[in-house]
mmCIF file of C-alpha atoms in Angstrom:
data_model
loop_
_atom_site.group_PDB
_atom_site.id
_atom_site.type_symbol
_atom_site.label_atom_id
_atom_site.label_comp_id
_atom_site.label_asym_id
_atom_site.label_seq_id
_atom_site.Cartn_x
_atom_site.Cartn_y
_atom_site.Cartn_z
ATOM 1 C CA MET F 162 32.985 -30.845 -108.113
ATOM 2 C CA PRO F 163 36.505 -31.002 -109.640
ATOM 3 C CA VAL F 164 36.851 -30.566 -113.355
ATOM 4 C CA VAL F 165 39.300 -32.994 -114.963
ATOM 5 C CA LEU F 166 40.295 -32.550 -118.597
ATOM 6 C CA ARG F 167 43.276 -34.691 -119.553
ATOM 7 C CA SER F 168 44.642 -34.030 -123.008
ATOM 8 C CA SER F 169 44.780 -37.155 -125.139
ATOM 9 C CA PRO F 170 44.419 -38.124 -128.812
ATOM 10 C CA LEU F 171 40.960 -39.522 -128.005
ATOM 11 C CA LEU F 172 39.822 -36.226 -126.476
ATOM 12 C CA TRP F 173 41.063 -34.207 -129.425
ATOM 13 C CA ALA F 174 39.388 -36.600 -131.861
ATOM 14 C CA ARG F 175 36.088 -36.062 -130.045
ATOM 15 C CA VAL F 176 36.532 -32.292 -129.934
ATOM 16 C CA ALA F 177 37.355 -32.197 -133.644
ATOM 17 C CA ALA F 178 34.356 -34.375 -134.497
ATOM 18 C CA MET F 179 32.085 -32.192 -132.379
ATOM 19 C CA VAL F 180 33.324 -28.968 -133.972
ATOM 20 C CA PHE F 181 33.100 -30.324 -137.533
ATOM 21 C CA ALA F 182 29.554 -31.624 -136.979
ATOM 22 C CA CYS F 183 28.534 -28.290 -135.434
ATOM 23 C CA ILE F 184 29.860 -26.346 -138.413
ATOM 24 C CA ALA F 185 28.143 -28.742 -140.843
ATOM 25 C CA PHE F 186 24.640 -28.285 -139.442
ATOM 26 C CA SER F 187 25.110 -24.589 -138.578
ATOM 27 C CA VAL F 188 26.099 -23.683 -142.137
ATOM 28 C CA ALA F 189 23.343 -25.891 -143.580
ATOM 29 C CA LEU F 190 20.702 -24.169 -141.453
ATOM 30 C CA TYR F 191 22.153 -20.726 -142.155
ATOM 31 C CA GLY F 192 22.177 -20.625 -145.937
ATOM 32 C CA ALA F 193 21.805 -24.012 -147.629
ATOM 33 C CA SER F 194 18.038 -23.593 -148.292
ATOM 34 C CA LEU F 195 17.067 -27.144 -147.362
ATOM 35 C CA THR F 196 13.623 -27.607 -148.861
ATOM 36 C CA HIS F 197 13.725 -31.406 -149.224
ATOM 37 C CA GLY F 198 12.935 -33.652 -146.252
ATOM 38 C CA THR F 199 16.279 -35.361 -146.761
ATOM 39 C CA GLY F 200 17.966 -32.197 -145.556
ATOM 40 C CA ASP F 201 16.246 -32.592 -142.205
ATOM 41 C CA TRP F 202 17.778 -36.049 -141.892
ATOM 42 C CA CYS F 203 21.264 -34.715 -142.601
ATOM 43 C CA VAL F 204 20.853 -31.922 -140.063
ATOM 44 C CA PHE F 205 19.656 -34.492 -137.534
ATOM 45 C CA CYS F 206 22.750 -36.638 -138.170
ATOM 46 C CA TRP F 207 25.100 -33.740 -137.530
ATOM 47 C CA SER F 208 23.239 -32.241 -134.579
ATOM 48 C CA PHE F 209 22.666 -35.608 -132.884
ATOM 49 C CA SER F 210 26.366 -36.437 -133.212
ATOM 50 C CA PHE F 211 27.327 -33.016 -131.862
ATOM 51 C CA VAL F 212 25.040 -33.189 -128.814
ATOM 52 C CA GLY F 213 26.032 -36.769 -127.952
ATOM 53 C CA THR F 214 29.743 -36.043 -128.189
ATOM 54 C CA LEU F 215 29.354 -32.892 -126.092
ATOM 55 C CA LEU F 216 27.544 -34.952 -123.450
ATOM 56 C CA ILE F 217 30.313 -37.565 -123.383
ATOM 57 C CA ILE F 218 33.001 -34.903 -123.011
ATOM 58 C CA LEU F 219 31.110 -33.207 -120.167
ATOM 59 C CA VAL F 220 30.547 -36.487 -118.300
ATOM 60 C CA GLU F 221 34.240 -37.342 -118.461
ATOM 61 C CA MET F 222 35.243 -33.770 -117.638
ATOM 62 C CA PHE F 223 33.223 -33.802 -114.400
ATOM 63 C CA GLY F 224 34.018 -37.449 -113.584
ATOM 64 C CA LEU F 225 30.395 -38.621 -113.692
ATOM 65 C CA GLN F 226 31.073 -41.960 -115.397
ATOM 66 C CA THR F 227 30.155 -43.992 -112.306
ATOM 67 C CA ARG F 228 26.836 -42.139 -111.944
ATOM 68 C CA ALA F 229 25.820 -42.684 -115.554
ATOM 69 C CA PRO F 230 22.964 -45.205 -115.980
ATOM 70 C CA VAL F 231 24.921 -46.995 -118.713
ATOM 71 C CA SER F 232 28.151 -48.942 -119.019
ATOM 72 C CA TRP F 233 30.846 -46.360 -119.692
ATOM 73 C CA LYS F 234 33.068 -49.101 -121.142
ATOM 74 C CA ASN F 235 30.488 -49.628 -123.891
ATOM 75 C CA PHE F 236 28.509 -46.421 -124.374
ATOM 76 C CA PRO F 237 31.112 -43.913 -125.725
ATOM 77 C CA ILE F 238 32.467 -46.208 -128.427
ATOM 78 C CA THR F 239 28.954 -47.340 -129.359
ATOM 79 C CA PHE F 240 27.867 -43.743 -129.795
ATOM 80 C CA GLY F 241 31.073 -42.888 -131.658
ATOM 81 C CA CYS F 242 30.482 -45.724 -134.105
ATOM 82 C CA TYR F 243 26.878 -44.685 -134.706
ATOM 83 C CA ALA F 244 27.942 -41.048 -135.098
ATOM 84 C CA SER F 245 30.556 -41.988 -137.703
ATOM 85 C CA LEU F 246 27.939 -43.934 -139.672
ATOM 86 C CA LEU F 247 25.399 -41.104 -139.387
ATOM 87 C CA CYS F 248 27.896 -38.518 -140.605
ATOM 88 C CA LEU F 249 28.997 -40.875 -143.379
ATOM 89 C CA SER F 250 25.405 -41.272 -144.556
ATOM 90 C CA ALA F 251 24.922 -37.491 -144.465
ATOM 91 C CA SER F 252 28.169 -37.018 -146.407
ATOM 92 C CA ILE F 253 26.749 -39.226 -149.174
ATOM 93 C CA ILE F 254 23.088 -38.189 -149.117
ATOM 94 C CA PHE F 255 23.570 -34.414 -148.774
ATOM 95 C CA PRO F 256 25.575 -33.837 -151.987
ATOM 96 C CA LEU F 257 23.405 -36.394 -153.825
ATOM 97 C CA TYR F 258 20.268 -34.370 -153.144
ATOM 98 C CA PHE F 259 21.603 -30.823 -152.768
ATOM 99 C CA LEU F 260 24.668 -30.561 -155.036
ATOM 100 C CA LYS F 261 23.822 -32.875 -157.917
ATOM 101 C CA GLY F 262 22.578 -30.831 -160.857
ATOM 102 C CA TYR F 263 23.356 -27.472 -159.262
ATOM 103 C CA ALA F 264 25.944 -25.074 -160.641
ATOM 104 C CA GLY F 265 27.164 -21.569 -159.967
ATOM 105 C CA ARG F 266 28.847 -19.644 -157.175
ATOM 106 C CA SER F 267 25.831 -18.489 -155.179
ATOM 107 C CA GLU F 268 25.828 -18.327 -151.387
ATOM 108 C CA MET F 269 23.445 -21.296 -151.251
ATOM 109 C CA ILE F 270 25.779 -23.544 -153.252
ATOM 110 C CA ASN F 271 28.788 -22.414 -151.220
ATOM 111 C CA CYS F 272 26.997 -23.259 -147.956
ATOM 112 C CA ARG F 273 26.066 -26.683 -149.267
ATOM 113 C CA ILE F 274 29.665 -27.353 -150.286
ATOM 114 C CA VAL F 275 30.943 -26.245 -146.862
ATOM 115 C CA SER F 276 28.433 -28.509 -145.071
ATOM 116 C CA THR F 277 29.479 -31.444 -147.236
ATOM 117 C CA VAL F 278 33.186 -30.859 -146.583
ATOM 118 C CA PHE F 279 32.764 -30.579 -142.821
ATOM 119 C CA SER F 280 30.477 -33.604 -142.794
ATOM 120 C CA CYS F 281 33.293 -35.612 -144.377
ATOM 121 C CA LEU F 282 35.754 -34.218 -141.830
ATOM 122 C CA ALA F 283 33.382 -35.154 -138.990
ATOM 123 C CA THR F 284 33.162 -38.692 -140.388
ATOM 124 C CA ILE F 285 36.960 -38.996 -140.407
ATOM 125 C CA ALA F 286 37.173 -37.619 -136.862
ATOM 126 C CA TYR F 287 34.565 -40.067 -135.557
ATOM 127 C CA LEU F 288 36.299 -42.966 -137.292
ATOM 128 C CA SER F 289 39.515 -41.858 -135.582
ATOM 129 C CA GLU F 290 37.702 -41.847 -132.235
ATOM 130 C CA VAL F 291 36.439 -45.395 -132.801
ATOM 131 C CA SER F 292 39.918 -46.535 -133.840
ATOM 132 C CA LEU F 293 41.434 -45.031 -130.675
ATOM 133 C CA SER F 294 38.710 -46.487 -128.432
ATOM 134 C CA LYS F 295 38.481 -50.053 -129.715
ATOM 135 C CA ALA F 296 40.029 -52.905 -127.763
ATOM 136 C CA ARG F 297 43.595 -53.906 -128.582
ATOM 137 C CA PRO F 298 44.710 -57.569 -128.799
ATOM 138 C CA GLY F 299 44.949 -59.047 -125.306
ATOM 139 C CA GLU F 300 43.174 -56.091 -123.715
ATOM 140 C CA VAL F 301 40.150 -56.662 -121.460
ATOM 141 C CA ALA F 302 37.430 -54.265 -122.538
ATOM 142 C CA GLY F 303 33.691 -53.898 -122.938
ATOM 143 C CA TYR F 304 32.041 -56.034 -125.586
ATOM 144 C CA MET F 305 31.144 -53.014 -127.725
ATOM 145 C CA ALA F 306 34.835 -52.100 -127.977
ATOM 146 C CA THR F 307 35.592 -55.414 -129.669
ATOM 147 C CA ALA F 308 35.210 -56.262 -133.338
ATOM 148 C CA PRO F 309 31.922 -58.204 -132.842
ATOM 149 C CA GLY F 310 30.451 -55.304 -130.881
ATOM 150 C CA LEU F 311 31.350 -52.756 -133.565
ATOM 151 C CA LEU F 312 29.998 -55.110 -136.215
ATOM 152 C CA LYS F 313 26.668 -55.169 -134.350
ATOM 153 C CA VAL F 314 26.461 -51.395 -134.702
ATOM 154 C CA CYS F 315 27.176 -51.600 -138.429
ATOM 155 C CA GLU F 316 24.615 -54.386 -138.866
ATOM 156 C CA THR F 317 21.823 -52.411 -137.234
ATOM 157 C CA PHE F 318 22.701 -49.260 -139.157
ATOM 158 C CA VAL F 319 22.688 -51.065 -142.509
ATOM 159 C CA ALA F 320 19.340 -52.636 -141.586
ATOM 160 C CA CYS F 321 17.895 -49.178 -140.857
ATOM 161 C CA ILE F 322 18.923 -47.993 -144.326
ATOM 162 C CA ILE F 323 17.277 -51.090 -145.815
ATOM 163 C CA PHE F 324 14.068 -50.248 -143.928
ATOM 164 C CA VAL F 325 14.088 -46.732 -145.399
ATOM 165 C CA PHE F 326 14.556 -47.967 -148.958
ATOM 166 C CA ILE F 327 12.112 -50.864 -148.669
ATOM 167 C CA SER F 328 9.296 -48.705 -147.292
ATOM 168 C CA GLU F 329 9.520 -45.688 -149.638
ATOM 169 C CA PRO F 330 7.997 -46.854 -151.904
ATOM 170 C CA ILE F 331 6.766 -50.100 -150.324
ATOM 171 C CA SER F 332 8.495 -52.900 -152.203
ATOM 172 C CA TYR F 333 8.173 -55.931 -149.936
ATOM 173 C CA ASN F 334 4.532 -56.893 -150.555
ATOM 174 C CA GLN F 335 5.061 -58.357 -154.017
ATOM 175 C CA ASN F 336 4.837 -61.971 -152.819
ATOM 176 C CA ALA F 337 5.696 -64.295 -149.947
ATOM 177 C CA ALA F 338 9.385 -64.386 -150.922
ATOM 178 C CA THR F 339 9.920 -60.630 -150.578
ATOM 179 C CA LYS F 340 7.904 -60.627 -147.354
ATOM 180 C CA TRP F 341 10.315 -63.284 -146.080
ATOM 181 C CA CYS F 342 13.196 -60.924 -146.847
ATOM 182 C CA LEU F 343 11.512 -58.210 -144.772
ATOM 183 C CA ALA F 344 11.089 -60.700 -141.925
ATOM 184 C CA VAL F 345 14.814 -61.503 -142.111
ATOM 185 C CA TYR F 346 15.748 -57.830 -141.901
ATOM 186 C CA CYS F 347 13.411 -57.262 -138.931
ATOM 187 C CA ILE F 348 14.430 -60.358 -136.931
ATOM 188 C CA CYS F 349 18.168 -59.747 -137.292
ATOM 189 C CA PHE F 350 17.812 -56.030 -136.555
ATOM 190 C CA ILE F 351 15.798 -56.636 -133.373
ATOM 191 C CA LEU F 352 18.235 -59.230 -132.035
ATOM 192 C CA SER F 353 21.332 -57.140 -132.843
ATOM 193 C CA ALA F 354 19.738 -54.065 -131.270
ATOM 194 C CA ALA F 355 18.842 -56.130 -128.187
ATOM 195 C CA VAL F 356 22.478 -57.229 -127.832
ATOM 196 C CA ILE F 357 23.650 -53.605 -128.018
ATOM 197 C CA VAL F 358 21.085 -52.460 -125.446
ATOM 198 C CA MET F 359 22.015 -55.290 -123.064
ATOM 199 C CA CYS F 360 25.720 -54.458 -123.320
ATOM 200 C CA VAL F 361 25.270 -50.715 -122.903
ATOM 201 C CA GLY F 362 22.759 -51.278 -120.086
ATOM 202 C CA GLU F 363 25.000 -53.862 -118.356
ATOM 203 C CA CYS F 364 22.271 -56.491 -118.144
ATOM 204 C CA THR F 365 23.871 -59.375 -120.024
ATOM 205 C CA GLY F 366 24.208 -61.270 -116.750
ATOM 206 C CA CYS F 367 20.417 -61.423 -116.426
ATOM 207 C CA LEU F 368 20.152 -63.957 -119.244
ATOM 208 C CA PRO F 369 19.342 -67.540 -118.164
ATOM 209 C CA PHE F 370 22.046 -68.842 -120.517
ATOM 210 C CA SER F 371 25.604 -68.078 -121.535
ATOM 211 C CA PHE F 372 25.847 -64.711 -123.307
ATOM 212 C CA ALA F 373 28.853 -65.840 -125.369
ATOM 213 C CA ARG F 374 27.016 -68.950 -126.545
ATOM 214 C CA PHE F 375 23.972 -66.854 -127.430
ATOM 215 C CA LEU F 376 26.131 -64.529 -129.536
ATOM 216 C CA SER F 377 27.667 -67.392 -131.511
ATOM 217 C CA THR F 378 24.312 -69.113 -132.043
ATOM 218 C CA TYR F 379 22.633 -65.894 -133.118
ATOM 219 C CA ALA F 380 25.463 -64.991 -135.511
ATOM 220 C CA LEU F 381 25.154 -68.415 -137.150
ATOM 221 C CA LEU F 382 21.374 -67.970 -137.481
ATOM 222 C CA ALA F 383 21.756 -64.460 -138.916
ATOM 223 C CA VAL F 384 24.268 -65.662 -141.514
ATOM 224 C CA GLY F 385 21.789 -68.251 -142.762
ATOM 225 C CA LEU F 386 18.893 -65.807 -142.788
ATOM 226 C CA TYR F 387 20.779 -63.073 -144.617
ATOM 227 C CA LEU F 388 22.164 -65.566 -147.120
ATOM 228 C CA SER F 389 18.594 -66.459 -148.067
ATOM 229 C CA ALA F 390 17.592 -62.780 -148.366
ATOM 230 C CA THR F 391 20.689 -61.970 -150.414
ATOM 231 C CA ILE F 392 19.683 -64.641 -152.924
ATOM 232 C CA ILE F 393 15.898 -64.212 -152.917
ATOM 233 C CA TRP F 394 15.612 -60.408 -153.167
ATOM 234 C CA PRO F 395 17.501 -59.965 -156.493
ATOM 235 C CA ILE F 396 15.671 -62.926 -158.040
ATOM 236 C CA TYR F 397 12.227 -61.477 -157.416
ATOM 237 C CA LYS F 398 13.183 -57.872 -158.134
ATOM 238 C CA PHE F 399 15.488 -58.132 -161.173
ATOM 239 C CA ASP F 400 14.502 -61.371 -162.898
ATOM 240 C CA ASN F 401 11.800 -60.816 -165.519
ATOM 241 C CA GLU F 402 10.530 -64.374 -165.114
ATOM 242 C CA HIS F 403 9.737 -63.700 -161.435
ATOM 243 C CA GLY F 404 8.044 -60.334 -161.960
ATOM 244 C CA GLY F 405 11.169 -58.221 -161.658
ATOM 245 C CA GLN F 406 12.724 -55.603 -163.937
ATOM 246 C CA SER F 407 16.228 -56.344 -165.137
ATOM 247 C CA HIS F 408 16.966 -52.971 -166.788
ATOM 248 C CA ARG F 409 17.099 -49.545 -165.177
ATOM 249 C CA PRO F 410 14.194 -47.383 -166.405
ATOM 250 C CA ASN F 411 15.039 -44.321 -168.479
ATOM 251 C CA SER F 412 13.036 -42.168 -166.053
ATOM 252 C CA CYS F 413 15.674 -42.775 -163.371
ATOM 253 C CA GLY F 414 18.158 -40.598 -165.238
ATOM 254 C CA SER F 415 16.194 -37.413 -164.626
ATOM 255 C CA SER F 416 15.104 -38.063 -161.031
ATOM 256 C CA ILE F 417 16.662 -36.349 -158.020
ATOM 257 C CA GLY F 418 18.386 -38.778 -155.681
ATOM 258 C CA LEU F 419 17.507 -42.459 -156.013
ATOM 259 C CA CYS F 420 14.589 -43.680 -158.101
ATOM 260 C CA PRO F 421 12.573 -46.781 -156.999
ATOM 261 C CA TRP F 422 14.692 -49.119 -159.160
ATOM 262 C CA ASP F 423 17.893 -47.704 -157.648
ATOM 263 C CA LYS F 424 16.496 -48.344 -154.167
ATOM 264 C CA LEU F 425 15.764 -51.967 -155.053
ATOM 265 C CA LEU F 426 19.354 -52.330 -156.231
ATOM 266 C CA ALA F 427 20.602 -50.635 -153.046
ATOM 267 C CA ILE F 428 18.623 -53.142 -150.942
ATOM 268 C CA SER F 429 20.324 -55.998 -152.798
ATOM 269 C CA VAL F 430 23.767 -54.506 -152.204
ATOM 270 C CA LEU F 431 23.038 -53.733 -148.547
ATOM 271 C CA SER F 432 21.694 -57.263 -148.003
ATOM 272 C CA ALA F 433 24.937 -58.694 -149.337
ATOM 273 C CA LEU F 434 26.891 -56.217 -147.183
ATOM 274 C CA ASN F 435 25.039 -57.258 -144.037
ATOM 275 C CA PHE F 436 25.582 -60.915 -144.921
ATOM 276 C CA ILE F 437 29.329 -60.236 -145.021
ATOM 277 C CA LEU F 438 29.139 -58.327 -141.729
ATOM 278 C CA TYR F 439 27.268 -61.173 -140.016
ATOM 279 C CA LEU F 440 29.723 -63.696 -141.437
ATOM 280 C CA ALA F 441 32.628 -61.691 -139.999
ATOM 281 C CA ASP F 442 30.657 -61.399 -136.743
ATOM 282 C CA LEU F 443 30.303 -65.178 -136.618
ATOM 283 C CA ILE F 444 34.024 -65.693 -137.177
ATOM 284 C CA TYR F 445 35.003 -63.155 -134.510
ATOM 285 C CA SER F 446 32.402 -64.424 -132.029
ATOM 286 C CA ALA F 447 33.700 -67.949 -132.384
ATOM 287 C CA ARG F 448 37.267 -66.779 -131.750
ATOM 288 C CA LEU F 449 36.466 -64.411 -128.906
ATOM 289 C CA VAL F 450 37.698 -66.070 -125.711
ATOM 290 C CA PHE F 451 37.430 -63.526 -122.909
ATOM 291 C CA VAL F 452 35.527 -60.258 -122.905
ATOM 292 C CA THR F 453 34.138 -58.312 -119.969
ATOM 293 C CA VAL F 454 30.647 -57.045 -120.759
#
């Protein structure tokens, strides 16, 4: 089997991202003393990104794209986008939990600093890969290489973060309004994830209706749903008249990471962010004329 390795900016971006992610989790496991469960998440982000990128490079090196059980027009950029978001989350979470409040020049602190730096470098490298892989104006490409496809990845990732914050501690069972917000997050996440799976699995043609029309209709529905959640969640969590708490508790100042009130605020911000993402998705989906999926 011939080995083909053509040098290109995209290849070097992937190699750099892979190396940076490898260094980040290797140093963290070596001497960062990760005792908090959050450290396991960060290590997973880096190692998952490393393994996936290595797999993509090997498949293209040995010319196995046609034998892959996924659409190779959609899979690499989808993974690259997820990897950039995973490394970005680790770059924020890791120093928040493992550098905040620590001082000194010990080996443990140095390892944590090195992991944080290389996590940031891996994020930049993955963002470069996505930028090099995305479709250019007038170019026929897979759906996931277009702006709406990349927005779908961001939407599902933001929803996953919302699920983490809303479930630890559980903050959606206050009343019917907050349960509605949870339903909005779940419905939109499931549909966006289904679109990604259909595109990567090349099964969009199996739908009994137009895929493009489905995307536009769904984007319009998601905009309305997220608009309601963006309005309802802050009212019932930060308005004293509706059982909320308008001021940040003093106990939050001494807690490691995010306290429950901070997580409620993060859910509000992330809801508004996803509303903006779905609104941009709707605009792009309405303007998208021809895409091969």
